[in-house]
C-alpha positions as MATLAB code, in Angstrom:
seq = 'XXXXXXXXXXXXXXXXXXXXXXXXXXXXXXXXX';
ca = [
      12.239   24.906   20.054;
      13.423   21.497   21.223;
       9.898   20.097   21.112;
       9.344   21.477   17.608;
      12.580   19.879   16.467;
      11.512   16.555   18.006;
       8.134   16.712   16.249;
       9.777   17.607   12.938;
      12.167   14.672   13.308;
       9.281   12.316   14.087;
       7.323   13.566   11.082;
      10.343   13.101    8.828;
      10.831    9.569   10.170;
       7.154    8.763    9.584;
       7.307   10.039    6.000;
      10.510    8.085    5.363;
       8.918    4.914    6.739;
       5.838    5.391    4.551;
       7.939    5.935    1.416;
      10.058    2.892    2.248;
       6.944    0.736    2.726;
       5.435    1.944   -0.558;
       8.689    1.290   -2.418;
       8.941   -2.212   -0.965;
       5.287   -2.952   -1.836;
       5.629   -1.742   -5.430;
       8.841   -3.739   -5.833;
       7.108   -6.910   -4.602;
       4.184   -6.316   -6.968;
       6.614   -5.782   -9.845;
       8.404   -9.062   -9.146;
       5.178  -11.082   -8.926;
       3.815   -9.880  -12.290;
];
C-alpha cells in the first residue's frame, strides 16, 4: 500500500508539473503576440 501511495503521489506531481509547464508556455505565447 505504501508503494502504491508513493507511485500515486509521483504521478500526481508529474501531472501537476506538466500542467504548470503548459500554463507557463501558453502565458508566454500570449504575451509575445
